[in-house]
Structures are given as C-alpha cells and as structure tokens.
Coordinates of C-alpha atoms and ligand atoms in Angstrom, one line a residue:
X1 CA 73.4 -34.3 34.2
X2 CA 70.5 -32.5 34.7
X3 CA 71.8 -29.1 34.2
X4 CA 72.7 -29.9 30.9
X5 CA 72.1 -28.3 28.2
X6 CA 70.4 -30.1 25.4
X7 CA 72.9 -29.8 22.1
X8 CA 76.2 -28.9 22.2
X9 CA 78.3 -25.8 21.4
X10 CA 78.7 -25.3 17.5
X11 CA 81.8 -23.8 16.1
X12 CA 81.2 -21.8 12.6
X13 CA 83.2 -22.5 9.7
X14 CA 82.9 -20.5 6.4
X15 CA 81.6 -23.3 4.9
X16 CA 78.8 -23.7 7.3
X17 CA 78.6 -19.6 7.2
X18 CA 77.7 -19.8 3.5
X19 CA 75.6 -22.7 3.8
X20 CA 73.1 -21.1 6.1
X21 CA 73.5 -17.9 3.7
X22 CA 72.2 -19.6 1.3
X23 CA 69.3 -21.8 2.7
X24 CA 68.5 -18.9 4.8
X25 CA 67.0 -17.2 1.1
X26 CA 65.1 -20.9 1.4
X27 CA 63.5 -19.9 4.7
X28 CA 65.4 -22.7 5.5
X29 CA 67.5 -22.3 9.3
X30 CA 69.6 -24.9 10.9
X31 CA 68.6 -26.3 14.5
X32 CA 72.0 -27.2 15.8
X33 CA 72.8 -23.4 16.4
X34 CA 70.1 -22.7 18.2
X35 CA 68.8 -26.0 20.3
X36 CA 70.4 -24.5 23.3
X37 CA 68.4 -21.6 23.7
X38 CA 65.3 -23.8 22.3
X39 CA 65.2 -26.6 24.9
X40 CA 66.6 -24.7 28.1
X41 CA 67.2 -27.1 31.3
X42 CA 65.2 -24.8 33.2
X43 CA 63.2 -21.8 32.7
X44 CA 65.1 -19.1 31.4
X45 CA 62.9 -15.9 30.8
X46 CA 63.5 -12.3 30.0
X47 CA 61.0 -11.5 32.4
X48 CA 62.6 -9.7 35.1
X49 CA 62.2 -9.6 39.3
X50 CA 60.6 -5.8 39.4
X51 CA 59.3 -3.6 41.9
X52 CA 56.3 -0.5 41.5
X53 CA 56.1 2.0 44.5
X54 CA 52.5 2.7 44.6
X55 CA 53.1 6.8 45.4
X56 CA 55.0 6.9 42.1
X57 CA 52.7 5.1 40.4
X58 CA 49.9 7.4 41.8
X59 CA 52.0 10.7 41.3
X60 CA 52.0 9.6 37.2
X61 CA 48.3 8.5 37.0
X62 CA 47.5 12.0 38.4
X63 CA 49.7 13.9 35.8
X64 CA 47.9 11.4 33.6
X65 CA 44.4 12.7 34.8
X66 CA 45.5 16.1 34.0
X67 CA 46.3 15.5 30.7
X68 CA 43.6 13.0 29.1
X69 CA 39.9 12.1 29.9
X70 CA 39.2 8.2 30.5
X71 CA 36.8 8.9 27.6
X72 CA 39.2 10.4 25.4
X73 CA 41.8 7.3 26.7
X74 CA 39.3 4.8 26.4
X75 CA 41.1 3.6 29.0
X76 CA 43.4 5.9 31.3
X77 CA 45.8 3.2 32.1
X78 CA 49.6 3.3 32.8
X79 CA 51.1 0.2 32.0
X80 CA 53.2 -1.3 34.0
X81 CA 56.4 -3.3 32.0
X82 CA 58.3 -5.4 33.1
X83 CA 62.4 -4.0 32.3
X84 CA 63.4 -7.1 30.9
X85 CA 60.4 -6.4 28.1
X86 CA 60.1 -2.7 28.1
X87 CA 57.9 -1.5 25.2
X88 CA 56.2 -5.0 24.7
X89 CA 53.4 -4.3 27.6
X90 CA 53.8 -7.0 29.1
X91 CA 54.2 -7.5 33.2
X92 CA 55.5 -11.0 32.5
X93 CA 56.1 -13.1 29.3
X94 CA 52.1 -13.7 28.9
X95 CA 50.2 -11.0 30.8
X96 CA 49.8 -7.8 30.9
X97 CA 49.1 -5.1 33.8
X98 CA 48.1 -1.7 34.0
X99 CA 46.9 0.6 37.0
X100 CA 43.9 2.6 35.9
X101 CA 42.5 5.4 37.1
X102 CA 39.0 6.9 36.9
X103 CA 38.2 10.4 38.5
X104 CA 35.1 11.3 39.9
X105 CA 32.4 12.0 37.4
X106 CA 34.2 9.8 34.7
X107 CA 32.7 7.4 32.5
X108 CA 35.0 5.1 30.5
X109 CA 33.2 3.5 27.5
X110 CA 31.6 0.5 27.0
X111 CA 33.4 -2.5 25.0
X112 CA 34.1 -5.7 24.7
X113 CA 37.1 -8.5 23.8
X114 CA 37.9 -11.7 23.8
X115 CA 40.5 -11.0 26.3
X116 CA 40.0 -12.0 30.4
X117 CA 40.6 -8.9 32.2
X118 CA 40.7 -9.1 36.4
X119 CA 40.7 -5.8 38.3
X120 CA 42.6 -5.1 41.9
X121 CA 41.2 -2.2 43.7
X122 CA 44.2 -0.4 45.0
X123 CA 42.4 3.3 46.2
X124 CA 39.2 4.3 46.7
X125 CA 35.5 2.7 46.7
X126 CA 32.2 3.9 45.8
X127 CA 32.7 3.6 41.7
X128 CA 31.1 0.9 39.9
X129 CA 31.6 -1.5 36.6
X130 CA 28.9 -2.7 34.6
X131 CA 29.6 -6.4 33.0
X132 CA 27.1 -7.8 31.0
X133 CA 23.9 -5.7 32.4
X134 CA 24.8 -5.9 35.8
X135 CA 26.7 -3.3 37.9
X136 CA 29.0 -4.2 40.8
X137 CA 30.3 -1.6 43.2
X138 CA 33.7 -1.2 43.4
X139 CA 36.0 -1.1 47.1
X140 CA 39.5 -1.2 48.0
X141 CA 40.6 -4.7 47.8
X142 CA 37.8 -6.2 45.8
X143 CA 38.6 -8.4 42.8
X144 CA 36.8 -8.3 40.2
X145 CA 36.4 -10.2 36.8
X146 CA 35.7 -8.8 33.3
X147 CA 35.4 -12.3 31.5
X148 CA 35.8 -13.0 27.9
X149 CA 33.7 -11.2 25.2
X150 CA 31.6 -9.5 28.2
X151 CA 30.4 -5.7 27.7
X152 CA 32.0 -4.1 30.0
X153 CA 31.8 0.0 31.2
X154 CA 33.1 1.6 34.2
X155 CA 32.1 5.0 35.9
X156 CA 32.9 7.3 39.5
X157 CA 30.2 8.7 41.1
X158 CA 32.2 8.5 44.1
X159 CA 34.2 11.8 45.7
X160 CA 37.7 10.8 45.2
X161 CA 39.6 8.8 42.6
X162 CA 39.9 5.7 42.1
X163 CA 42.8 3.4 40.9
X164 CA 42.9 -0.1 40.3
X165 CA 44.9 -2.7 38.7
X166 CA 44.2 -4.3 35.4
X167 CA 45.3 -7.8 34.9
X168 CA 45.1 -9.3 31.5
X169 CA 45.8 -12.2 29.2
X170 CA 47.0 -10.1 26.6
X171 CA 50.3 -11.5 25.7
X172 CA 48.6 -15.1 25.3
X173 CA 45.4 -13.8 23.4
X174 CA 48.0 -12.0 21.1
X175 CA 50.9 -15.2 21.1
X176 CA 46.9 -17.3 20.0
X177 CA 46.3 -14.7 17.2
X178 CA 42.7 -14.7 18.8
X179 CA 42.2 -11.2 19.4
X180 CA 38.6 -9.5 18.7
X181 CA 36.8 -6.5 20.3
X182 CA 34.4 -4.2 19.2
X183 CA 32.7 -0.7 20.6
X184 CA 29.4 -0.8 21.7
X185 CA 29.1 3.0 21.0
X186 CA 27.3 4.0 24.2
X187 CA 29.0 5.4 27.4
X188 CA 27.3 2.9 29.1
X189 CA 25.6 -0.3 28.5
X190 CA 22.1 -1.0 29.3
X191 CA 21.5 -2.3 32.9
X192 CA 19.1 -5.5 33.0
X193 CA 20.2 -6.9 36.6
X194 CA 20.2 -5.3 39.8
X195 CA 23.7 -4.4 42.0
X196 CA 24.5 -7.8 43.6
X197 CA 22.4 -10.6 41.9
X198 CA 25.4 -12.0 40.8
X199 CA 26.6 -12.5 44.3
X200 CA 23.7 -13.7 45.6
X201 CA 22.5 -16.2 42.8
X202 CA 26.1 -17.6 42.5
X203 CA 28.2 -16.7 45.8
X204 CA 25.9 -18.1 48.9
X205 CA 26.9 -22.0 48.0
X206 CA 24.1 -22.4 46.2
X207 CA 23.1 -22.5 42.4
X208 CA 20.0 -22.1 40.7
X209 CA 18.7 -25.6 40.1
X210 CA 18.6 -25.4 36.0
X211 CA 22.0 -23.3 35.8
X212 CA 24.0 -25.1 33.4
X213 CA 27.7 -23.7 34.1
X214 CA 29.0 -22.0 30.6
X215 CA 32.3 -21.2 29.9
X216 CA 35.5 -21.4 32.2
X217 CA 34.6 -18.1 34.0
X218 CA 33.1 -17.3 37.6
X219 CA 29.3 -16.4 37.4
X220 CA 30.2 -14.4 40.3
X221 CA 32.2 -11.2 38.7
X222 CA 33.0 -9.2 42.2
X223 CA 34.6 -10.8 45.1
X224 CA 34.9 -8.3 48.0
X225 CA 37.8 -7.7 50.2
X226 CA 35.4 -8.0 53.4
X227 CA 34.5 -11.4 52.8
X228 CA 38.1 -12.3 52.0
X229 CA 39.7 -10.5 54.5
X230 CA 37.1 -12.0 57.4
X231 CA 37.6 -15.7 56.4
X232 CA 41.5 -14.9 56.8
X233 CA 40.8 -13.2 59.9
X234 CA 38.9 -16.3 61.1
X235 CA 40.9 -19.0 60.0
X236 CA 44.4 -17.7 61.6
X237 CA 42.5 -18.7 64.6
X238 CA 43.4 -22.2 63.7
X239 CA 47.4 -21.4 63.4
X240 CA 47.8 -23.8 60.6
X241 CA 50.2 -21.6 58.6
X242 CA 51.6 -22.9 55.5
X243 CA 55.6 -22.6 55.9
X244 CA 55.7 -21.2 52.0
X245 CA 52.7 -19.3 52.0
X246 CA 51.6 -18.4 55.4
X247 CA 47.8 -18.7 54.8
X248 CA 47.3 -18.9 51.2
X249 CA 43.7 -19.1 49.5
X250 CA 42.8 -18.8 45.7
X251 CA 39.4 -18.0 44.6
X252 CA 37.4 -19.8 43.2
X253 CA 34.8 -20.4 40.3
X254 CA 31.9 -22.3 42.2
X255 CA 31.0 -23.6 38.4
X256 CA 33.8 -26.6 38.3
X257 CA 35.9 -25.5 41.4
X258 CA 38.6 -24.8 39.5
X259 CA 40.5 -20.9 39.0
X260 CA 38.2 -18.1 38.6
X261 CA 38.9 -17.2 35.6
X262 CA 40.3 -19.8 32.5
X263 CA 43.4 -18.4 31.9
X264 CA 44.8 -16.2 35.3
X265 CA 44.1 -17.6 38.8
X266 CA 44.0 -15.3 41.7
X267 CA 45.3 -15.5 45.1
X268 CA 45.1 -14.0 48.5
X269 CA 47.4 -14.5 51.3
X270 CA 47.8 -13.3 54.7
X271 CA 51.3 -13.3 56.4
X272 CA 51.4 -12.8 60.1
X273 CA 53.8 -9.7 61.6
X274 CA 56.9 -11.3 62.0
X275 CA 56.2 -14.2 59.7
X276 CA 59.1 -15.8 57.7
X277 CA 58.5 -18.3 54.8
X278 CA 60.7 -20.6 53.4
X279 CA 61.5 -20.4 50.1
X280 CA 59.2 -21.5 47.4
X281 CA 59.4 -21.4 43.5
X282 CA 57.1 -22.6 40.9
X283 CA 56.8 -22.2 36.7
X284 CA 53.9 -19.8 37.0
X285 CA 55.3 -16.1 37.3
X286 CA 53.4 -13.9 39.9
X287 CA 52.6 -10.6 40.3
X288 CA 52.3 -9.7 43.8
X289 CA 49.8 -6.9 45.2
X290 CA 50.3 -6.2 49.4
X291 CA 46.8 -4.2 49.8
X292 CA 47.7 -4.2 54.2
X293 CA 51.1 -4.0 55.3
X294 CA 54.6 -3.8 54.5
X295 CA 57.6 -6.5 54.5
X296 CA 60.1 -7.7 52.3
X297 CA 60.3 -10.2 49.8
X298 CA 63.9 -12.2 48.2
X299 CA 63.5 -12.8 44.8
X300 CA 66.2 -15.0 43.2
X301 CA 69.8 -14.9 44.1
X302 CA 70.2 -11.3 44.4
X303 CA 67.1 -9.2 44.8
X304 CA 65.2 -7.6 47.7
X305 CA 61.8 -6.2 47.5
X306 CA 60.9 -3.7 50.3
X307 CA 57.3 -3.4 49.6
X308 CA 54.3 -1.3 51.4
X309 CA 50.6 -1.3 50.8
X310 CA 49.4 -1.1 47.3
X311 CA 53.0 -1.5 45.6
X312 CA 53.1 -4.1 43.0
X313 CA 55.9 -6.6 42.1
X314 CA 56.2 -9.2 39.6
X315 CA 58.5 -12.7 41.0
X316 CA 59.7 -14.0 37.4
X317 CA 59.3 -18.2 36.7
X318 CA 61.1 -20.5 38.5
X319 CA 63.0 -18.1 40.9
X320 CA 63.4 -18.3 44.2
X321 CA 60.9 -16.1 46.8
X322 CA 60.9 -15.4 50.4
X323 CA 58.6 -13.3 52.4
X324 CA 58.9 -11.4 55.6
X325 CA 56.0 -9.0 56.7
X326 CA 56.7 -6.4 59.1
X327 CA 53.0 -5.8 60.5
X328 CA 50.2 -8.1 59.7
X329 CA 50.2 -8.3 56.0
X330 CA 48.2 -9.3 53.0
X331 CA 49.1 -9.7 49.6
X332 CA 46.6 -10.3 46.8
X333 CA 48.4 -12.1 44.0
X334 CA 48.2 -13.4 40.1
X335 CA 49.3 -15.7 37.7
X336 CA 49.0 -18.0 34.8
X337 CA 48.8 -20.9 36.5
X338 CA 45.8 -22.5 35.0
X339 CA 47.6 -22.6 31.6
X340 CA 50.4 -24.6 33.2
X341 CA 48.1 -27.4 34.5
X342 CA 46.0 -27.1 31.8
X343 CA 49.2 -28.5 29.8
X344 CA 50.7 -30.3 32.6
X345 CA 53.6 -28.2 32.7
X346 CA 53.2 -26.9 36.1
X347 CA 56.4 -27.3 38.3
X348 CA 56.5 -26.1 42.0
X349 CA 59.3 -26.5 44.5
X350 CA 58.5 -26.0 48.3
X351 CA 62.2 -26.2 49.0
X352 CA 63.0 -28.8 51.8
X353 CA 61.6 -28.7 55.0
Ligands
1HN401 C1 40.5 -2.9 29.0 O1 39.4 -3.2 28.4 C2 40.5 -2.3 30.3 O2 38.1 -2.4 30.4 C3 41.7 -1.9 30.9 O3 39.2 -1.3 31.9 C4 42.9 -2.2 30.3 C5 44.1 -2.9 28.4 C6 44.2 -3.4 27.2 C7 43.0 -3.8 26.5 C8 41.8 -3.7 27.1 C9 39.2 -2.0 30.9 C10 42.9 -2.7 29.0 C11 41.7 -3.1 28.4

C-alpha cells in the first residue's frame, strides 16, 4: 500500500488525444496523465549520487588560472554539476557548488546578492574575505558565511593558491524568483571593523547586552577548522559515537540556535579509522567534503564512493549512505535541511538498530 503510486495508469484514446490537443491551445492540461510523476511515493529526483576527485578538480582550476583573471571572472569558479542536471548548475535539485580559486596577488571584486553563499576551504590559508566591512582570514578547513545582501570581496596576499568551495542557495533563490545583486564598483570594499571582532563579539558565548539578533544568519561569519577540529578531538574522549554518524556536529547561529545560515545548514563529522556506520537516509540531499582522511562511502543500491581528502560528493534525497574511513577521518558536509523543517517536510531514517 504504501508504495503506491497515487493515480493510476491512463491509456490514450484518439478521442482523449484530440481533446488534450485542443484544450492544450486553452493552456488547459489534464492531471490524470501526469499525477504519478506529481505526487511520487517517495522522493524521486534527478539529482544523481556523484563523485569529484580533488586532483582533477585542481588540475582544471589551474588551466583555469591560466586562462582568465578572478577580476576578469568576477568569480573564477568551476562549477561542479551534478550529471543527472548537467548544464543547469546545480550540485543538487536546490543548490549550487562551485570550487573557486584565487591566486596570489588576486583580488575578486566586491558585490553583493540576495543569495546565502558558504565557503569550504579546501587548499591553502593566509587569503582573506571581506563581508560587510570586516575581513576574516581564510585557512584550510574554515567555513565561512557570505549571508544575504552582504558586500562581499575576496583577495590572496598569501604565497600559494587558494581554492575553496562555494556553496549556494541558487537554485531556490532562482525556483523564489527573488534574485537581486548589484556591483559595488570598487575592488574592494571599505574596511570599518578590525580582523576578528566578529568572533570575538559573537563566538565566546556571549552577546553584547543591546544586540538584537537580525535576520536568520550567524553574526559570526568565519568558523575555523582549529576550533572545530579540537572540540572533535576532545569529545572522542567520551566514545559516544553515533552509530549513523560517528560524531556528528552542525554549527550553529548563537542568535536563535538554530542552522547557521537560513536556508543551508552545515555539518562536521569525524569518523574514527576503522569506523563503520549503519545506514542512514534522510530528505535533505548532502554534499559531502572529507578535508582529513580517506574511506568509502555506499550510496544507494549500487554506488561506491572511494573518497580522499578534499574530494567532494553529493548523496542524492532519500538514498541510502554508509561510511567507512580508512584513517581518522573528517568530513565537513551541507545541505538544505533548514528548508525541510522549516516546512515540516523533513524525513530521516536511522535504519534499525
Ligand atoms: C559568488 O558571489 C561567489 O562571492 C562565488 O565568491 C560563486 C556563484 C554564483 C553567484 C555568485 C563569491 C558565486 C557567486
């Protein structure tokens, strides 16, 4: 019963054939031949389990850097698309990701839009991004938030390259019809803060005592890897793993406690060498980011991730994952799970124990 589908099969008959002709010139359609693919039982996406090496991606960026500026790109970015919606930019059904990569003595541009952007830092450390008059430093494993409408400008005055991943709402801003952005026409925007006020007005547990919490986004923009990965550290002491998730943590937005940021929520997770989870599925498609390590991950029925540090790979909704980490391992991860319980249409299924 429950894997029913809603509706039944229709047969066509040249009657019906000339009926839908004709309505058709109406704007008019009929339900009954499509309530099938309408109300599904389950999820049934085109978004696709898929897998990005990190030394190809890297090999293309630096082509990439060879052949355009990040000024003259605005953005050097490759995106990464998902091959069940190739040419749609799209890493699942409603966001998009992109690697980016900034060379030493690069500026790319200030601007602004109503899209949420998070980054990833995948290589490198010493470049900086500038969001609404503050600048953060950037290092491997940070993540960082571009929120909504926030001027936003990045630069290297670091040695070596940087890369990093882009996450974005895109695909829902776009699916909204609530896109704007605009050029600030400067290089860089003017700085009014100094590096890490931020962090220590909004990330020490404590809040100035007239802030008045605005907007669904983190006041805290950079969250470093050091932190993270010393509170992991520290709490494996307590060998509580999670059988699903090993030991799983999502940051937070100290504003309301909630996600981060309004529409993505961020995770990071460490799995123990030699760690096996169960299998665990949920409506909220995830893209998946090992920054140490290297494993293996089963994603649906029939396909195996082998994946190292810094590759990326995206497990669709509602398919089955497993992971298995070789060496001590952890994997920073997204989604758009604050949409789903936002609408109370999050579904998660830890399997039985
Ligand atoms: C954007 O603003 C950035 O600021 C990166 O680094 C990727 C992709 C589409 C639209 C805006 C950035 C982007 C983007």
């Amino acid at each position: 019963m429950s894997n029913q589908s809603v509706g039944t099969t229709i047969s066509e008959t040249p009657e019906r054939e000339s009926f839908y002709a004709r309505i058709g010139q109406k704007n008019l359609a009929p339900l009954w031949t499509s309530l099938n693919d309408l109300i599904t039982p389950e999820p049934r996406s085109k978004c696709m389990p898929a897998h990005w090496r990190f030394s190809d991606v890297r090999a293309a960026m630096m082509e990439a850097g060879d052949i355009i500026t990040a000024k003259e790109a605005e953005r050097r970015v490759l995106v990464l698309e998902n091959p069940g919606l190739r040419g749609e930019s799209k890493i699942t059904t409603d966001l998009y990701a992109g690697v980016q990569l900034v060379l030493p003595g690069e500026v790319a541009p200030a601007h602004r839009h109503a899209q949420t952007a998070l980054r990833f830092v995948m290589e490198g450390g010493g470049a900086h991004t500038s969001v609404n008059g503050e600048r953060t430093i950037m290092n491997e494993g940070d993540f960082i938030i571009t929120p909504p409408m926030a001027w936003h400008d990045h630069g290297n005055e670091s040695d070596r390259p940087i890369f990093w991943l882009d996450g974005l709402d895109i695909p829902m801003v776009q699916f909204l019809d609530a896109s704007f952005a605009e050029h600030l026409g400067e290089d860089e925007q003017p700085i009014t803060r100094p590096v890490g006020d931020s962090d220590v007005r909004y990330g020490a547990n404590l809040l100035p005592i007239d802030h008045r919490p605005g907007g669904g986004t983190s006041p805290i923009f950079n969250y470093p890897y050091a932190r993270t990965r010393e509170a992991l550290e520290r709490m494996r002491r307590a060998n509580a793993w999670d059988p699903c998730h090993g030991l799983k943590m999502r940051y937070v937005n100290p504003n309301n406690g909630k996600y981060a940021m309004a529409t993505m929520a961020t995770f990071m997770q460490l799995l123990p060498q030699g760690f096996s989870t169960t299998s665990y599925r949920s409506t909220d498609a995830t893209v998946f980011v090992p920054i140490e390590g290297r494993g293996r991950s089963w994603i649906g029925s029939d396909v195996v991730v082998e994946w190292g540090k810094r590759d990326i790979f995206v497990v669709p909704s509602w398919h089955h994952v497993r992971h298995e980490a070789d060496e001590d391992s952890v994997l920073f991860s997204f989604s758009d799970r604050p949409v789903h319980e936002a609408l109370y249409l999050f579904r998660e299924d830890r399997g039985v124990a």
